[in-house]
mmCIF file of C-alpha atoms in Angstrom:
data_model
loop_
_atom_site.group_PDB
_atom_site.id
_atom_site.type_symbol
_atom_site.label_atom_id
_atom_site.label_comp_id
_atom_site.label_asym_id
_atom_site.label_seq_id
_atom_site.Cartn_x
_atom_site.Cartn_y
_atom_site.Cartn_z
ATOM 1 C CA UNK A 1 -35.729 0.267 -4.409
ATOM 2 C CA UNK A 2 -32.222 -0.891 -5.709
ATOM 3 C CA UNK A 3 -30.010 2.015 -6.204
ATOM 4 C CA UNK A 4 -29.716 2.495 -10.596
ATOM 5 C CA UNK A 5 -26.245 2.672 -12.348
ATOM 6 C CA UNK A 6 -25.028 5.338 -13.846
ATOM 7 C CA UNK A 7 -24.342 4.598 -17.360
ATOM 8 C CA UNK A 8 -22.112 6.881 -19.410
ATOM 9 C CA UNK A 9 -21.927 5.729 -23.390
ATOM 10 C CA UNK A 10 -21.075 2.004 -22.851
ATOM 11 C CA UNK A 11 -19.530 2.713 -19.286
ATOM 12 C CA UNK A 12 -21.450 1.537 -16.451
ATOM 13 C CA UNK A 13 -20.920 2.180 -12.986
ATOM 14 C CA UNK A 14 -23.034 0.105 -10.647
ATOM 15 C CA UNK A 15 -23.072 3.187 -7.999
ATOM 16 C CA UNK A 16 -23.869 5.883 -9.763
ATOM 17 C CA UNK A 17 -21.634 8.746 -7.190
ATOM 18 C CA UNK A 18 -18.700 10.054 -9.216
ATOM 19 C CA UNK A 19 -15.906 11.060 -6.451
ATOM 20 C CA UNK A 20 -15.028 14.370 -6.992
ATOM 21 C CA UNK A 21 -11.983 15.473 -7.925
ATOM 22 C CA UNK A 22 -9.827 17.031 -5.357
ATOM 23 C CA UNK A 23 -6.066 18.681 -5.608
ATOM 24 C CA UNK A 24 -3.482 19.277 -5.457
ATOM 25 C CA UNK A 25 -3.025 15.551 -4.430
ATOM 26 C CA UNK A 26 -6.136 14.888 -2.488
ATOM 27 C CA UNK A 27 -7.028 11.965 -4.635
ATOM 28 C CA UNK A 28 -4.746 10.520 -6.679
ATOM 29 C CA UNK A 29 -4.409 6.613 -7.861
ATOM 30 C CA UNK A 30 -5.148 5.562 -4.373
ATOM 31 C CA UNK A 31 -8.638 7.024 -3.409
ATOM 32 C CA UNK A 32 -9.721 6.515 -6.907
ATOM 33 C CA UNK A 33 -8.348 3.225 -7.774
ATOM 34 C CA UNK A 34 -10.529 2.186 -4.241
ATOM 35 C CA UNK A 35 -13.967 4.256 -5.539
ATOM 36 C CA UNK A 36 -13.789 2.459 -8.748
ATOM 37 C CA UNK A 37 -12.724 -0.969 -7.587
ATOM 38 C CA UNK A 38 -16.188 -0.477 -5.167
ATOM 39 C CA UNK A 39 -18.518 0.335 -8.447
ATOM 40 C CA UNK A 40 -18.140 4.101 -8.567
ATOM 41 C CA UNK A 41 -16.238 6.491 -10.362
ATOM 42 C CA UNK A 42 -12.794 7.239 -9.038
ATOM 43 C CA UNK A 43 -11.649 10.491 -10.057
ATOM 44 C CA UNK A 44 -7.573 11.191 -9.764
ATOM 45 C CA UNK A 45 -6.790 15.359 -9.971
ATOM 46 C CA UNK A 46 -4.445 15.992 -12.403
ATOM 47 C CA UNK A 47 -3.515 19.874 -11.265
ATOM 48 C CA UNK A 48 -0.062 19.678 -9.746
ATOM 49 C CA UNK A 49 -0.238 15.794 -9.708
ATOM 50 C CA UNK A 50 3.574 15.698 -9.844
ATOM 51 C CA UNK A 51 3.760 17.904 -6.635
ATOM 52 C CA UNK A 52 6.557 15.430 -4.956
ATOM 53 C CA UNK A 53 7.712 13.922 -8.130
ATOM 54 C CA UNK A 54 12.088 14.993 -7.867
ATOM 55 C CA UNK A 55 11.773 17.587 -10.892
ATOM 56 C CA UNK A 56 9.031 19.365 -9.790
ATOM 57 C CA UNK A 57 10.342 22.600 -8.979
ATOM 58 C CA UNK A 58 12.771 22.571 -12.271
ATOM 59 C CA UNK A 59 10.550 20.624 -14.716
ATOM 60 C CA UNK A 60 6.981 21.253 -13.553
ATOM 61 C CA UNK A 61 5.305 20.470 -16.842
ATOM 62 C CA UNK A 62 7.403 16.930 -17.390
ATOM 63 C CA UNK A 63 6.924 15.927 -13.524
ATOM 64 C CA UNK A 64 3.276 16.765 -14.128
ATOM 65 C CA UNK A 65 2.967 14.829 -16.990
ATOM 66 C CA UNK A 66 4.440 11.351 -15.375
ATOM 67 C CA UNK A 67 3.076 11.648 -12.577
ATOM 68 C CA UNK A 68 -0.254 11.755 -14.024
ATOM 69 C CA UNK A 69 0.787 8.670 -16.364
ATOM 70 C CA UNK A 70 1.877 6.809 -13.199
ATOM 71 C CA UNK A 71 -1.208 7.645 -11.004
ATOM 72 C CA UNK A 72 -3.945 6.265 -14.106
ATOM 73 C CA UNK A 73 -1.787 3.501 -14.215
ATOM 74 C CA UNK A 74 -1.667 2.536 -10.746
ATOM 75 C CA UNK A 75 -5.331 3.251 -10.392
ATOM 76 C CA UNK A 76 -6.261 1.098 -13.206
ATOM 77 C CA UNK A 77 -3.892 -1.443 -11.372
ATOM 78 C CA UNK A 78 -5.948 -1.076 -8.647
ATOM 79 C CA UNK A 79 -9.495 -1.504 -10.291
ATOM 80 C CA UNK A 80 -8.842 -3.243 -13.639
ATOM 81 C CA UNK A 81 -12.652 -3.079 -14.338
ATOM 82 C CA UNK A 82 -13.565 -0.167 -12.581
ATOM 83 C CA UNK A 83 -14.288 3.562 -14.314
ATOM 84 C CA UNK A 84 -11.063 5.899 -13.431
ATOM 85 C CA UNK A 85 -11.417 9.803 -14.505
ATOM 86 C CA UNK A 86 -9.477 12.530 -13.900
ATOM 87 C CA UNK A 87 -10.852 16.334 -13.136
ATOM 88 C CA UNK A 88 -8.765 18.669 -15.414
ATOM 89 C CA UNK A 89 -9.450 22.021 -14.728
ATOM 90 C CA UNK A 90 -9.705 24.832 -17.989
ATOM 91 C CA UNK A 91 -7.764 27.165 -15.259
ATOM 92 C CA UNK A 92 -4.732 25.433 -16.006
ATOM 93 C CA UNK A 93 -1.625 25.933 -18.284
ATOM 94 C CA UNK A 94 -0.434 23.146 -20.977
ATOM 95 C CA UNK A 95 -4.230 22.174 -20.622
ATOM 96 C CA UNK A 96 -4.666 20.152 -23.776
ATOM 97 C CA UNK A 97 -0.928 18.875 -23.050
ATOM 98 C CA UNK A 98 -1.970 17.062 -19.900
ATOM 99 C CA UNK A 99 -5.538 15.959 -21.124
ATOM 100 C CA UNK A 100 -3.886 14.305 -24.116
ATOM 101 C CA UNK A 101 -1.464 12.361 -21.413
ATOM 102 C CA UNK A 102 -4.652 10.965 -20.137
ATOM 103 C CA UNK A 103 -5.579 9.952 -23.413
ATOM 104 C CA UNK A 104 -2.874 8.309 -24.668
ATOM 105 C CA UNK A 105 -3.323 6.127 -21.078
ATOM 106 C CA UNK A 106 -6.809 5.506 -22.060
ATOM 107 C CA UNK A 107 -8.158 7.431 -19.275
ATOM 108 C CA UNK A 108 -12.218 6.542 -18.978
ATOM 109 C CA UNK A 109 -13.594 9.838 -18.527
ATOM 110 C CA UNK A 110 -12.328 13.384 -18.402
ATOM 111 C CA UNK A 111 -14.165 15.693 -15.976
ATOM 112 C CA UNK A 112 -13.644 19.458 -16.943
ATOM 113 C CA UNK A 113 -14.733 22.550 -14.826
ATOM 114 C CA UNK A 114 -13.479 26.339 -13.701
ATOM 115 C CA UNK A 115 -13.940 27.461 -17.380
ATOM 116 C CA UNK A 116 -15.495 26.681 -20.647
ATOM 117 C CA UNK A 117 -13.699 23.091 -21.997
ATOM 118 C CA UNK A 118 -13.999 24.491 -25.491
ATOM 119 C CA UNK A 119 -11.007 22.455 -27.111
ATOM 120 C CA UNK A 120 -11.579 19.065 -25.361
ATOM 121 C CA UNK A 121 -14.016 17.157 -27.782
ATOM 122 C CA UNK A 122 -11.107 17.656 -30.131
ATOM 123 C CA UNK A 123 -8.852 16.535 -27.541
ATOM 124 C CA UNK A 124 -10.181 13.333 -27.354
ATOM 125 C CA UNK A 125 -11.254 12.822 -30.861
ATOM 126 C CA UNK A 126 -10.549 8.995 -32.075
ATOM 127 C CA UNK A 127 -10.318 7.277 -28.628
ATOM 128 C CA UNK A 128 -13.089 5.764 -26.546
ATOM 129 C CA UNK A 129 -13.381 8.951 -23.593
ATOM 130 C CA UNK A 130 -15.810 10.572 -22.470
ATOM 131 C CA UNK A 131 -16.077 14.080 -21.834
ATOM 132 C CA UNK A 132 -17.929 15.743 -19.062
ATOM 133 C CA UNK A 133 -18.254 19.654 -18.483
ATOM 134 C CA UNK A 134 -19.108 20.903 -15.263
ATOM 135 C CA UNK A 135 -21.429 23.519 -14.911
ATOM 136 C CA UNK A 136 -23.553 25.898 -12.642
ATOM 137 C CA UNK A 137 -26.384 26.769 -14.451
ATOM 138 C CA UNK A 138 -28.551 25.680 -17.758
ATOM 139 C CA UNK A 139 -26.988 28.457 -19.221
ATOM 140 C CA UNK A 140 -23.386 27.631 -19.413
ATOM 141 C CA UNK A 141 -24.784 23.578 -20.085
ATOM 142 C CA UNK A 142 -26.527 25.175 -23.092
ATOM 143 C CA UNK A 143 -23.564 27.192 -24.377
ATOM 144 C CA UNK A 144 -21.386 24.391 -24.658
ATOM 145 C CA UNK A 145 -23.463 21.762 -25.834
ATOM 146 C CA UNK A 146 -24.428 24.409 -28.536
ATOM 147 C CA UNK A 147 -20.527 25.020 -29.332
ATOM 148 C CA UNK A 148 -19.211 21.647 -28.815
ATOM 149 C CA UNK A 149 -22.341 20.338 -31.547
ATOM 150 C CA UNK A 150 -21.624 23.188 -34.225
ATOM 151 C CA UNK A 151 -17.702 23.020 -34.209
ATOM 152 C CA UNK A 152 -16.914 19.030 -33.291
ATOM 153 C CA UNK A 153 -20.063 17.374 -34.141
ATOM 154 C CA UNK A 154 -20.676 15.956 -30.599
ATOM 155 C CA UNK A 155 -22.000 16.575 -27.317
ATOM 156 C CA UNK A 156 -21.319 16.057 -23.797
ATOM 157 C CA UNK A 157 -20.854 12.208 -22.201
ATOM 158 C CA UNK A 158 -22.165 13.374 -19.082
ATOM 159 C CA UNK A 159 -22.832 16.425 -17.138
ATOM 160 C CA UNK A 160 -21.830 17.619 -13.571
ATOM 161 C CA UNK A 161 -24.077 20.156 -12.387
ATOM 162 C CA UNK A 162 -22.320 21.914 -9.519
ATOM 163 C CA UNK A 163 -23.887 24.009 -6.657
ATOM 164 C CA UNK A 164 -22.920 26.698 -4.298
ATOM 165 C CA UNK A 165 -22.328 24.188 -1.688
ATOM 166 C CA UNK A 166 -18.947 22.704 -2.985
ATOM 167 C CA UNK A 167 -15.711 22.590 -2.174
ATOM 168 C CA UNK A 168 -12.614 24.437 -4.106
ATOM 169 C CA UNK A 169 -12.837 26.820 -6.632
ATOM 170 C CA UNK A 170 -17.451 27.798 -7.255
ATOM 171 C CA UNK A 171 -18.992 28.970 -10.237
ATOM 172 C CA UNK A 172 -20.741 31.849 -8.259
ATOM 173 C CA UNK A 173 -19.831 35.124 -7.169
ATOM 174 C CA UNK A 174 -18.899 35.969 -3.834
ATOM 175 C CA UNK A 175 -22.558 38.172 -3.492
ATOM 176 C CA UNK A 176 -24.446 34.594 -4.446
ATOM 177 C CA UNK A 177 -22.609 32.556 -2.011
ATOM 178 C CA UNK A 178 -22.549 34.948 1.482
ATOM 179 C CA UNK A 179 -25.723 37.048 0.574
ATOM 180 C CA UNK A 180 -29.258 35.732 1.541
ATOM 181 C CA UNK A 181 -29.924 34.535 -2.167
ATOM 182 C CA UNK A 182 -31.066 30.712 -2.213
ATOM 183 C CA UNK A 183 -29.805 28.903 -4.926
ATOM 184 C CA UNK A 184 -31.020 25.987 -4.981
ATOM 185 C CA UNK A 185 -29.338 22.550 -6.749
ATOM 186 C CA UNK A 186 -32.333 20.746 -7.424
ATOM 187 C CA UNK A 187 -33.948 23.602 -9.635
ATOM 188 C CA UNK A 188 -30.401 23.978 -11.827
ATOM 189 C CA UNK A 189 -30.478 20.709 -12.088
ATOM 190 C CA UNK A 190 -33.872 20.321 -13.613
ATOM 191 C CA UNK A 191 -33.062 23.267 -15.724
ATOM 192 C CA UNK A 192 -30.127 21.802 -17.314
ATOM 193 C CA UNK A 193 -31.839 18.591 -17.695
ATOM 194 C CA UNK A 194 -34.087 20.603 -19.649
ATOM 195 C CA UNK A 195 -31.492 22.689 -21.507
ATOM 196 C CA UNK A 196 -29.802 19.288 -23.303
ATOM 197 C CA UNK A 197 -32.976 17.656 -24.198
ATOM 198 C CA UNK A 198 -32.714 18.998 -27.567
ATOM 199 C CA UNK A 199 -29.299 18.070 -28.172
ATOM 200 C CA UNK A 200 -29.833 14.562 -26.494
ATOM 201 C CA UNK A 201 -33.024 14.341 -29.527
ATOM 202 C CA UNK A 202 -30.812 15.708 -32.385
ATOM 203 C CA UNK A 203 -28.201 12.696 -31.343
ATOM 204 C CA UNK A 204 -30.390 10.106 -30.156
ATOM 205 C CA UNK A 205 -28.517 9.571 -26.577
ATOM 206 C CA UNK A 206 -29.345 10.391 -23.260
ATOM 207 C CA UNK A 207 -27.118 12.958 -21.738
ATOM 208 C CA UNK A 208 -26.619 11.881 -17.887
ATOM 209 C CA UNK A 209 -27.001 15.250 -15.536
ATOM 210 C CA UNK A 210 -25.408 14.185 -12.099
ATOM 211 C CA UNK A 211 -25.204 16.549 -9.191
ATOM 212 C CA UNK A 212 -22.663 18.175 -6.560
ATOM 213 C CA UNK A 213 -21.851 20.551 -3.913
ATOM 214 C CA UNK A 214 -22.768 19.951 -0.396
ATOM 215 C CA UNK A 215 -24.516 16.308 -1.210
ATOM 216 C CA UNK A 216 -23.544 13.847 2.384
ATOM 217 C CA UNK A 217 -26.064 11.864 3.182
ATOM 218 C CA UNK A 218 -27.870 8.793 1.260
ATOM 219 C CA UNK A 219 -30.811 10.484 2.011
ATOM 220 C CA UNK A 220 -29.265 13.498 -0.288
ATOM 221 C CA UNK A 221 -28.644 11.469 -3.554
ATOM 222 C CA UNK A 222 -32.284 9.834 -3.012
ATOM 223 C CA UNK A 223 -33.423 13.292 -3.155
ATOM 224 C CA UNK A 224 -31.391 14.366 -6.428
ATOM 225 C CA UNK A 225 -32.393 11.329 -8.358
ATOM 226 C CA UNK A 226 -36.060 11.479 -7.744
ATOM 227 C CA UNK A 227 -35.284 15.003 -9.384
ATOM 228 C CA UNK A 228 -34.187 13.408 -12.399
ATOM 229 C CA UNK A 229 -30.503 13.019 -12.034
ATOM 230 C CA UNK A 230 -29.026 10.097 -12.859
ATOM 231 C CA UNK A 231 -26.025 10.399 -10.001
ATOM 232 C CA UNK A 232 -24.149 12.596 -8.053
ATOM 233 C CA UNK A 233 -20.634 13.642 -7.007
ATOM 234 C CA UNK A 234 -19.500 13.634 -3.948
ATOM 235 C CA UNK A 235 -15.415 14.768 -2.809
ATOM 236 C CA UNK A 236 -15.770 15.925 0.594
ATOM 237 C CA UNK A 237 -16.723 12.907 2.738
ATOM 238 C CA UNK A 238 -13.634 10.522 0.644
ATOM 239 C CA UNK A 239 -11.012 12.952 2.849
ATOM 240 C CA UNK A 240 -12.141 11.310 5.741
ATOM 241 C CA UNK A 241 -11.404 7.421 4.320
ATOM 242 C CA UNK A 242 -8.201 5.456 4.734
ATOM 243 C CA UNK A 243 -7.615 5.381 0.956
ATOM 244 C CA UNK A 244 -7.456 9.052 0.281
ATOM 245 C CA UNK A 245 -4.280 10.070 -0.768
ATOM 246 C CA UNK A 246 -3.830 13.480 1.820
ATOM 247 C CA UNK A 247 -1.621 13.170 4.921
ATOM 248 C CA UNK A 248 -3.311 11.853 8.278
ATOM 249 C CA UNK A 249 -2.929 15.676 9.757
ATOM 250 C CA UNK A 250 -5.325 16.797 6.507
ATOM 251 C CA UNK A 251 -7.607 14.152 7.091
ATOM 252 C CA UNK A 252 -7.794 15.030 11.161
ATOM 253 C CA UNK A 253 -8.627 18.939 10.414
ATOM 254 C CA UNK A 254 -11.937 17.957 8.591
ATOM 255 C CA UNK A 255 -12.584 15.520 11.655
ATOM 256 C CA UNK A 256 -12.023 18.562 14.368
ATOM 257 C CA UNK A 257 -13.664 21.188 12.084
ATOM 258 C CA UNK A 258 -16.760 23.052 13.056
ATOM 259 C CA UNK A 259 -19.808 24.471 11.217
ATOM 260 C CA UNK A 260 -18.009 28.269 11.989
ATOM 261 C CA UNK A 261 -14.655 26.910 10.611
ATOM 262 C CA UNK A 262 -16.181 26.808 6.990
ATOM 263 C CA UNK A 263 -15.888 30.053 5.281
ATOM 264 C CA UNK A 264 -15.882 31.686 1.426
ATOM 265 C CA UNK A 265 -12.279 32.900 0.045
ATOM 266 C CA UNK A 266 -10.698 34.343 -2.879
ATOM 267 C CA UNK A 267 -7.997 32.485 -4.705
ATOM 268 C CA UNK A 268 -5.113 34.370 -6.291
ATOM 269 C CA UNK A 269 -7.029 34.136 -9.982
ATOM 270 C CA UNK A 270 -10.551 35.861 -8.433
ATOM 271 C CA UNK A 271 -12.364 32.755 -7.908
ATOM 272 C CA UNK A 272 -14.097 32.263 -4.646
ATOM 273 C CA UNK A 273 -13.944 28.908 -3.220
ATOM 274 C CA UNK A 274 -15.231 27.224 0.410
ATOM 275 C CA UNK A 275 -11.853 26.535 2.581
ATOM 276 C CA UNK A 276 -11.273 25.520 6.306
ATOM 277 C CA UNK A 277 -10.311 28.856 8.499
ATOM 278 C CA UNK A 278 -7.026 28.324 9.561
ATOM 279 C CA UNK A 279 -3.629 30.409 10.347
ATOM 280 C CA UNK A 280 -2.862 30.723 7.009
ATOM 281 C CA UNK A 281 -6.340 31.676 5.920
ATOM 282 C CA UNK A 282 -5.877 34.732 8.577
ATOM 283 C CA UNK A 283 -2.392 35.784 7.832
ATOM 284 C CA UNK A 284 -2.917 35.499 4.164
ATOM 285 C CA UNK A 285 -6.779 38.442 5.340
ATOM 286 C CA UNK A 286 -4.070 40.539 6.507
ATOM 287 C CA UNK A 287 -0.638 40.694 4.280
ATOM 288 C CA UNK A 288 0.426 39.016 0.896
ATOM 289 C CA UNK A 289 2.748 36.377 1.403
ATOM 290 C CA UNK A 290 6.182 36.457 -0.320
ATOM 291 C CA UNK A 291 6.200 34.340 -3.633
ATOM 292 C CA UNK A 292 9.888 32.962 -4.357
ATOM 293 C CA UNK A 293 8.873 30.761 -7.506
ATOM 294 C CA UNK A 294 5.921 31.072 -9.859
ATOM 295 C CA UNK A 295 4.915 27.358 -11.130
ATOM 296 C CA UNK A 296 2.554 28.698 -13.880
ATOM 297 C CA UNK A 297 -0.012 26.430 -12.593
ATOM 298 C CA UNK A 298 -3.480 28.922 -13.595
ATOM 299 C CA UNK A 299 -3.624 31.062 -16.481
ATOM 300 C CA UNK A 300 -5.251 34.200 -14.976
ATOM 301 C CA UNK A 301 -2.358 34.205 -12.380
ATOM 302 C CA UNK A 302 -0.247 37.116 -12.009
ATOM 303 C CA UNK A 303 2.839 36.342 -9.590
ATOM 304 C CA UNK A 304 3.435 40.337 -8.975
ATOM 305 C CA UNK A 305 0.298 41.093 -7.532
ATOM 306 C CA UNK A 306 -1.473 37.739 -6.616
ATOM 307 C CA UNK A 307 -1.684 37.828 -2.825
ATOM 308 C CA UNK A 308 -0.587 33.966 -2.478
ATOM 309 C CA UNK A 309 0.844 30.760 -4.192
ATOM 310 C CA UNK A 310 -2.087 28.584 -4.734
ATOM 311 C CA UNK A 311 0.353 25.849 -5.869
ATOM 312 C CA UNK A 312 2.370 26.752 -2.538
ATOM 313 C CA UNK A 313 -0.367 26.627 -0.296
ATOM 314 C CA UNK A 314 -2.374 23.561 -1.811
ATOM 315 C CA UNK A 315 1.041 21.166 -1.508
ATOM 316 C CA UNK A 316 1.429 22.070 2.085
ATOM 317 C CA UNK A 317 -1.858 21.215 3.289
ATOM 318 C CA UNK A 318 -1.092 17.632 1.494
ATOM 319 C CA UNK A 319 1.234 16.786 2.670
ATOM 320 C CA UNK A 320 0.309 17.693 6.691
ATOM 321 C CA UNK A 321 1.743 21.384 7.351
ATOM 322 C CA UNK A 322 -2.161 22.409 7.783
ATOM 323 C CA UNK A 323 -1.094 25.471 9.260
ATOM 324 C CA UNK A 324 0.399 26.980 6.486
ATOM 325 C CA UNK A 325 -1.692 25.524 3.797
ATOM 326 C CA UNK A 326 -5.112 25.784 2.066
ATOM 327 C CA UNK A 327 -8.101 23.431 2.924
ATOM 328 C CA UNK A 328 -10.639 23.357 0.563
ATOM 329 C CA UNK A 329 -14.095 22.149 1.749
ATOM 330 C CA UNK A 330 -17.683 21.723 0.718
ATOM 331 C CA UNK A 331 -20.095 22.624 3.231
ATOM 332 C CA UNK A 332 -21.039 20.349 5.316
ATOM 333 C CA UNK A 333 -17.521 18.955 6.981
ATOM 334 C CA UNK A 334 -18.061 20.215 9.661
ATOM 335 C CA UNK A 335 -20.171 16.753 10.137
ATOM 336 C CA UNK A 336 -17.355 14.505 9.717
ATOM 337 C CA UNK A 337 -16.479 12.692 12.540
ATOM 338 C CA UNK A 338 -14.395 9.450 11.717
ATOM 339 C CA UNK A 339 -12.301 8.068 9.048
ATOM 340 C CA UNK A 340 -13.998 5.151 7.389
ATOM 341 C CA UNK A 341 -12.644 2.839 4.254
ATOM 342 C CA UNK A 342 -14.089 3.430 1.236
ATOM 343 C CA UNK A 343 -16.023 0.401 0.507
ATOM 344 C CA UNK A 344 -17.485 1.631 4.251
ATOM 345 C CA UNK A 345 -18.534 5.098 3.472
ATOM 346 C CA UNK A 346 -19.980 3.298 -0.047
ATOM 347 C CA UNK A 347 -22.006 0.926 1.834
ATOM 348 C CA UNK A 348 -23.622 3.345 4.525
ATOM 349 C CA UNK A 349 -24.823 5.674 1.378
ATOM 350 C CA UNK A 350 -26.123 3.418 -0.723
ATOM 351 C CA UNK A 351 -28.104 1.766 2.192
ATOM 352 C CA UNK A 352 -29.359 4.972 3.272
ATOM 353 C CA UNK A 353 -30.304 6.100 -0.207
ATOM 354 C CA UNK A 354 -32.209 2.934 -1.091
ATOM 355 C CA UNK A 355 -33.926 2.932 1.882
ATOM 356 C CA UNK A 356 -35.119 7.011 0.759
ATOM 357 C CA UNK A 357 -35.680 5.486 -2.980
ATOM 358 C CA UNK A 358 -38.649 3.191 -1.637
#
């Protein structure tokens, strides 16, 4: 059975895997210029997207801003035709600032997670893109589909379901994520397919549910759309390609790490997140680390008692000094072997998930 697209309004994306967004820097114009120009979504990461632009460290907001400019531009360069997205997490300061930079550059689709997007329908009100929450349970999809249809008249493009198994920052506490609790993606999923039926009858559109965290194989996404999704995301397995935009040494630690490697941390805000053990991972279990500048990257981050900079430790691992930096990982790494192109790694799941679809 031939693989369906994943249509979003009048978008259309012949593959329907949306690459997940991964910062600070982990795919930027490069990776997601490549995705799109292949048929799926490429998704650039706007947090700390100006990381190695010269103002950074003086002008973090401005650097920010044109960096993100120059990395939709380039991607659209890239893939002219393709669908280009950014993931723009609530977390961050000068939120609205940035998502109206993407805007104004007639970003495709903004993907929005680690909080409530309350203030991006208006955001985006008057251009053509879409908005996509990400969620982790029929709940929260309910909530905001509820307060994005009384206030702004609309609902949600599209919406990323996201399970325990991802990478970075998880919509689950600690207890759900190490205790013996199975949560299991396909049932959310099917929940919050259920929980925007009404809203998708009141407008007379379908609401695409796609769904991440942990997804690797072909076989996976053949599972999730027989489920009733219409797509999933997938960020992990794109470290491991050519076009990603991370350092060779980042790529090469997800190559050489094993299944025991993986493990749940806190960030500085509270959030647990999925992260590659390393030496910074164990220094950081046993003292804070000095923090020189704050960059005023995540609004529930307090520089006098925060134990690390996130900012800090997510440029390092970028750009190669693994040691000393912060590797965030969805679960199943540990089965990367190889780096592959992108049109590869495309290839090998479709086949595979057709091949499940029959």
């Amino acid at each position: 059975m031939k693989l369906p697209p994943l249509v979003i309004g009048d978008l259309k994306a012949d593959i329907p895997i949306v690459q997940g967004g991964m910062g600070v820097g982990i795919s930027r114009s490069k990776l997601a210029g490549a995705v799109a120009k292949c048929g799926a979504v490429g998704v650039i990461s706007s947090v700390q997207i100006g990381f190695d632009e010269p103002d950074f460290e003086t002008n973090t907001l401005e650097a920010n801003a044109r960096a993100l400019r120059k990395h939709i531009r380039r991607a659209k360069e890239i893939s002219p035709k393709g669908i280009i997205a950014i993931n723009h997490m609530v977390a961050v300061n000068n939120y609205d600032v940035l998502a109206k930079v993407a805007v104004e550059e007639g970003i495709d689709l903004i993907i929005s997670g680690a909080g409530i997007p309350m203030s991006l329908p208006a955001v985006v009100e008057g251009s053509n893109t879409k908005i996509a929450p990400i969620v982790s349970s029929a709940k929260a999809a309910k909530v905001i589909c509820k307060m994005w249809d009384k206030k702004h008249d609309r609902i949600p493009d599209l919406v990323v379901v996201e399970g325990p198994n991802a990478g970075g920052h998880l919509g689950f506490s600690i207890e759900q994520l190490t205790g013996e609790n199975n949560i299991d993606l396909g049932e959310i999923v099917q929940s919050v397919i259920e929980a925007v039926k009404p809203f998708e009858d009141k407008y007379k559109r379908k609401i695409p549910v796609i769904c991440a965290g942990g997804i690797y194989t072909g076989e996976d996404i053949a599972k999730y759309i027989k489920l009733g999704a219409a797509g999933v995301q997938i960020a992990t397995r794109f470290i491991a390609t050519e076009e990603c935009d991370a350092h060779i040494k980042y790529k090469q630690a997800f190559i050489d790490c094993k299944k025991e490697d993986i493990e749940i941390v806190v960030s500085p805000v509270g959030m647990p997140g999925r992260a590659i053990r390393n030496p910074f991972i164990e220094k950081i279990k046993k003292e804070k680390e000095p923090i020189t500048k704050c960059y005023n990257c995540l609004k529930p981050c307090n520089p006098k008692n925060t134990p690390y900079c996130i900012s800090n430790a997510l440029i390092n691992a970028v750009e190669g000094d693994i040691d000393n930096g912060l590797l965030f990982t969805g679960s199943n790494a540990y089965k990367i072997d190889k780096i592959v192109t992108v049109k590869e790694l495309l290839d090998e799941l479709v086949s595979e998930c057709e091949a499940h679809l029959e």
